[in-house]
Amino acid sequence: IDEFSFDKHSVFTACNSDCLCSASEWDPVCGENGITYASPCLAGCTTSTGSGKNTVFWNCSCVGVAGNFTASAGQCTDKDDCDRMFSYFLALSVITSFIISLGGTPGYMFLIRCIKPQLKSLALGFHALATRTLAGIPAPIYFGAIIDTTCLKWGQKRCGGLGACRIYNTTAHRIAYLGLTLSLRTISFIICIPGFILLSRQMKEEEKCAAHGALTNGGTELELLRKEEFVTLKPTNQCTPRSTAQIGMPGSDL
């Protein structure tokens, strides 16, 4: 709810001071003045007709709009175009998710190019471990903690303690959730900048070394090819030549 605050002491006013209402009760009603009250008692209502969602409360002293002191069960709708805005939000979320997913493969390629070939398997393992440990596990914890700060009314468990949040401050909720997401992505982008710089320098050095090697090692490669051809064409000694001393020896075949 925009521009709305809830305090168990501020809900009591002159119009409901004689009703002996409970600040922890949660049974919201919408007054004709467009204000949501935590309970019919806090709205100062004395009678009701109907049942369930069709319940209408009468003689609500805290409503008081042009002689109409009625309130209906449930919270007041924030805006008439809420359904249309929700459709826009879904479409924007799909487009954003698609754009973000396009960077998945280039990100892995960037990671692999920055690592020595013999360390790629180990690096990918550490990358997966760091992603699960630093992002997958703690993210629900700190996201939930920040979202809880935007709660206006907490439910009460029967056994005591806080239950689920009954109503959020939508403006603060939106700023907290999207602001945290934007902050994390900005930090990750800043961390990637030094990697891009180092990778570009490494690629330039490799190109220079490759060009220099093509010019200086041309003669060396030619010499290696000649040596390989020489080794290939050189006859192998399949028969061991006899020495001159063996030629004139008795018992020889010659």
Coordinates of C-alpha atoms in Angstrom, one line a residue:
I1 CA 0.0 0.0 0.0
D2 CA 1.5 3.3 -1.0
E3 CA 1.8 6.1 1.6
F4 CA 0.6 4.0 4.4
S5 CA 2.1 3.1 7.8
F6 CA 0.9 0.7 10.5
D7 CA 1.5 1.0 14.2
K8 CA -0.4 -0.8 16.9
H9 CA -0.7 2.5 18.8
S10 CA -1.6 4.8 15.9
V11 CA -4.6 2.7 14.9
F12 CA -6.6 3.9 17.9
T13 CA -8.4 7.2 17.4
A14 CA -11.3 9.0 18.9
C15 CA -13.7 7.2 16.6
N16 CA -12.9 3.7 17.9
S17 CA -11.5 4.5 21.4
D18 CA -14.7 3.2 23.0
C19 CA -14.7 -0.1 21.0
L20 CA -12.0 -1.9 23.0
C21 CA -10.4 -3.2 19.8
S22 CA -7.4 -5.5 19.6
A23 CA -4.4 -4.1 17.6
S24 CA -3.3 -7.6 16.7
E25 CA -6.6 -8.6 15.0
W26 CA -6.5 -8.9 11.2
D27 CA -9.8 -8.8 9.4
P28 CA -9.4 -6.0 6.9
V29 CA -12.3 -4.0 5.6
C30 CA -12.5 -1.3 3.0
G31 CA -14.3 1.8 3.9
E32 CA -16.2 4.0 1.5
N33 CA -13.5 6.6 1.9
G34 CA -11.0 4.2 0.2
I35 CA -9.0 3.4 3.3
T36 CA -8.3 -0.1 4.5
Y37 CA -8.8 -0.8 8.2
A38 CA -7.2 -3.7 10.0
S39 CA -10.6 -4.8 11.4
P40 CA -14.2 -3.7 11.5
C41 CA -13.7 -2.8 15.1
L42 CA -10.9 -0.4 14.3
A43 CA -13.2 1.1 11.6
G44 CA -15.8 1.8 14.3
C45 CA -18.4 -0.4 12.8
T46 CA -21.3 -1.6 15.0
T47 CA -23.5 -3.8 12.7
S48 CA -23.0 -6.0 9.7
T49 CA -25.1 -7.8 7.1
G50 CA -24.3 -10.7 4.8
S51 CA -21.6 -13.3 5.2
G52 CA -18.1 -14.1 3.9
K53 CA -16.8 -11.8 1.2
N54 CA -20.3 -10.3 0.8
T55 CA -20.3 -8.9 4.3
V56 CA -21.2 -5.2 4.6
F57 CA -20.5 -3.3 7.8
W58 CA -22.7 -0.4 8.9
N59 CA -22.4 2.6 11.2
C60 CA -18.6 2.7 10.9
S61 CA -17.8 5.9 12.8
C62 CA -14.2 6.1 11.4
V63 CA -15.3 6.1 7.7
G64 CA -17.7 9.1 7.7
V65 CA -17.8 10.1 4.0
A66 CA -20.8 12.3 3.1
G67 CA -23.0 10.4 5.6
N68 CA -22.0 7.0 4.2
F69 CA -20.6 5.0 7.1
T70 CA -20.3 1.6 5.4
A71 CA -17.4 -0.7 4.8
S72 CA -17.0 -4.0 2.9
A73 CA -15.0 -7.1 3.7
G74 CA -11.5 -7.2 2.2
Q75 CA -8.8 -4.7 1.4
C76 CA -9.3 -1.8 -0.9
T77 CA -7.9 -2.1 -4.4
D78 CA -4.9 0.1 -4.9
K79 CA -5.4 1.1 -8.5
D80 CA -8.0 0.3 -11.2
D81 CA -5.3 -0.5 -13.8
C82 CA -3.5 -3.1 -11.6
D83 CA -4.3 -6.0 -13.9
R84 CA -2.9 -4.0 -16.9
M85 CA 0.2 -3.1 -15.0
F86 CA 0.7 -6.7 -14.0
S87 CA 0.6 -7.8 -17.7
Y88 CA 3.2 -5.2 -18.5
F89 CA 5.4 -6.4 -15.7
L90 CA 5.2 -10.0 -16.9
A91 CA 6.1 -9.0 -20.5
L92 CA 9.0 -6.9 -19.2
S93 CA 10.2 -9.8 -17.0
V94 CA 10.2 -12.2 -19.9
I95 CA 12.2 -9.8 -22.1
T96 CA 14.7 -9.1 -19.3
S97 CA 15.2 -12.8 -18.6
F98 CA 15.8 -13.4 -22.3
I99 CA 18.4 -10.7 -22.6
I100 CA 20.2 -11.8 -19.4
S101 CA 20.3 -15.4 -20.7
L102 CA 22.1 -14.3 -23.8
G103 CA 25.1 -13.6 -21.7
G104 CA 25.4 -17.1 -20.4
T105 CA 27.5 -18.7 -23.1
P106 CA 29.7 -15.7 -23.7
G107 CA 30.3 -15.6 -19.9
Y108 CA 31.6 -19.2 -19.9
M109 CA 33.7 -18.5 -23.0
F110 CA 35.2 -15.4 -21.2
L111 CA 35.9 -17.5 -18.2
I112 CA 37.6 -20.3 -20.2
R113 CA 39.7 -17.9 -22.2
C114 CA 41.1 -16.3 -19.0
I115 CA 42.4 -19.7 -17.7
K116 CA 45.4 -21.8 -18.6
P117 CA 44.4 -25.0 -20.5
Q118 CA 45.6 -27.3 -17.8
L119 CA 43.5 -25.5 -15.2
K120 CA 40.2 -25.2 -17.0
S121 CA 38.6 -28.3 -15.4
L122 CA 39.6 -27.1 -11.9
A123 CA 38.5 -23.6 -12.6
L124 CA 35.0 -24.6 -13.8
G125 CA 34.6 -26.7 -10.7
F126 CA 35.5 -23.8 -8.4
H127 CA 33.2 -21.6 -10.4
A128 CA 30.3 -23.9 -9.9
L129 CA 31.1 -24.2 -6.2
A130 CA 31.4 -20.5 -5.7
T131 CA 28.1 -19.9 -7.6
R132 CA 26.2 -22.3 -5.4
T133 CA 27.9 -21.2 -2.2
L134 CA 27.9 -17.5 -2.6
A135 CA 24.7 -17.1 -4.6
G136 CA 22.4 -20.1 -4.4
I137 CA 22.4 -20.6 -0.6
P138 CA 22.6 -17.1 0.9
A139 CA 20.4 -15.3 -1.7
P140 CA 17.0 -16.4 -0.3
I141 CA 18.2 -15.4 3.2
Y142 CA 19.2 -11.8 2.5
F143 CA 16.5 -11.2 -0.1
G144 CA 13.9 -12.4 2.5
A145 CA 15.4 -10.2 5.2
I146 CA 15.3 -7.1 3.0
I147 CA 11.8 -7.8 1.9
D148 CA 10.6 -8.3 5.5
T149 CA 11.7 -4.7 6.2
T150 CA 8.8 -3.5 4.0
C151 CA 6.1 -5.3 5.9
L152 CA 3.4 -3.1 7.4
K153 CA 1.4 -5.7 9.4
W154 CA 2.6 -9.1 10.7
G155 CA 0.3 -11.9 11.5
Q156 CA 0.3 -13.5 14.9
K157 CA 0.7 -17.3 15.5
R158 CA -1.7 -19.0 17.9
C159 CA 1.3 -20.3 19.9
G160 CA 2.9 -16.9 19.9
G161 CA 5.4 -15.2 17.7
L162 CA 5.2 -13.5 14.3
G163 CA 3.6 -15.3 11.4
A164 CA 3.4 -14.3 7.7
C165 CA 3.3 -10.7 6.6
R166 CA -0.3 -9.5 6.1
I167 CA 0.4 -6.4 4.0
Y168 CA 3.5 -4.8 2.4
N169 CA 4.4 -1.3 1.5
T170 CA 4.4 -1.8 -2.2
T171 CA 6.6 1.2 -3.0
A172 CA 9.3 0.2 -0.5
H173 CA 9.0 -3.5 -1.6
R174 CA 9.5 -2.5 -5.2
I175 CA 12.5 -0.4 -4.4
A176 CA 14.1 -2.9 -2.1
Y177 CA 13.7 -5.9 -4.4
L178 CA 14.7 -4.3 -7.7
G179 CA 17.3 -2.1 -6.1
L180 CA 19.1 -5.1 -4.6
T181 CA 19.0 -7.0 -7.9
L182 CA 20.4 -4.0 -9.7
S183 CA 23.1 -3.5 -7.1
L184 CA 24.3 -7.1 -7.4
R185 CA 24.4 -7.0 -11.2
T186 CA 26.3 -3.7 -11.1
I187 CA 28.9 -5.2 -8.7
S188 CA 29.3 -8.2 -10.9
F189 CA 29.8 -6.0 -14.0
I190 CA 32.4 -3.9 -12.2
I191 CA 34.3 -7.1 -11.1
C192 CA 34.3 -8.3 -14.8
I193 CA 35.9 -5.1 -16.1
P194 CA 39.5 -6.0 -14.9
G195 CA 39.0 -9.4 -16.5
F196 CA 38.1 -7.9 -19.9
I197 CA 41.1 -5.6 -19.7
L198 CA 43.5 -8.5 -18.9
L199 CA 41.9 -10.7 -21.6
S200 CA 42.3 -8.0 -24.2
R201 CA 46.0 -7.5 -23.3
Q202 CA 46.6 -11.2 -23.4
M203 CA 45.0 -11.5 -26.9
K204 CA 47.1 -8.7 -28.2
E205 CA 50.3 -10.3 -26.9
E206 CA 49.3 -13.6 -28.5
E207 CA 48.7 -11.9 -31.8
K208 CA 52.1 -10.2 -31.7
C209 CA 53.9 -13.4 -30.8
A210 CA 52.1 -15.2 -33.6
A211 CA 53.0 -12.6 -36.1
H212 CA 56.6 -12.4 -34.9
G213 CA 56.9 -16.2 -34.9
A214 CA 55.6 -16.5 -38.5
L215 CA 58.4 -14.2 -39.6
T216 CA 61.4 -15.5 -37.6
N217 CA 60.5 -19.2 -37.5
G218 CA 60.0 -19.5 -41.2
G219 CA 63.6 -20.7 -41.8
T220 CA 63.5 -22.9 -38.8
E221 CA 60.4 -24.7 -40.0
L222 CA 62.0 -25.2 -43.4
E223 CA 65.0 -26.7 -41.7
L224 CA 62.8 -29.0 -39.7
L225 CA 61.0 -30.2 -42.8
R226 CA 64.3 -30.9 -44.5
K227 CA 65.5 -32.9 -41.5
E228 CA 62.3 -34.9 -41.5
E229 CA 62.7 -35.6 -45.2
F230 CA 66.4 -36.6 -44.7
V231 CA 65.5 -39.0 -41.9
T232 CA 62.7 -40.5 -44.0
L233 CA 64.8 -41.0 -47.1
K234 CA 67.9 -42.3 -45.2
P235 CA 68.3 -46.1 -45.8
T236 CA 68.1 -48.2 -42.8
N237 CA 70.8 -50.8 -42.0
Q238 CA 68.8 -53.9 -42.3
C239 CA 72.0 -56.0 -42.8
T240 CA 75.0 -55.4 -40.7
P241 CA 78.1 -55.1 -43.1
R242 CA 80.9 -57.4 -42.4
S243 CA 84.3 -56.1 -41.6
T244 CA 87.3 -56.7 -43.9
A245 CA 88.8 -59.0 -41.4
Q246 CA 85.8 -61.3 -41.8
I247 CA 86.1 -61.4 -45.6
G248 CA 89.3 -63.4 -45.8
M249 CA 88.6 -65.7 -42.8
P250 CA 88.3 -69.3 -43.4
G251 CA 84.8 -70.7 -43.2
S252 CA 83.3 -67.7 -44.8
D253 CA 80.9 -67.9 -47.7
L254 CA 83.1 -65.9 -50.0

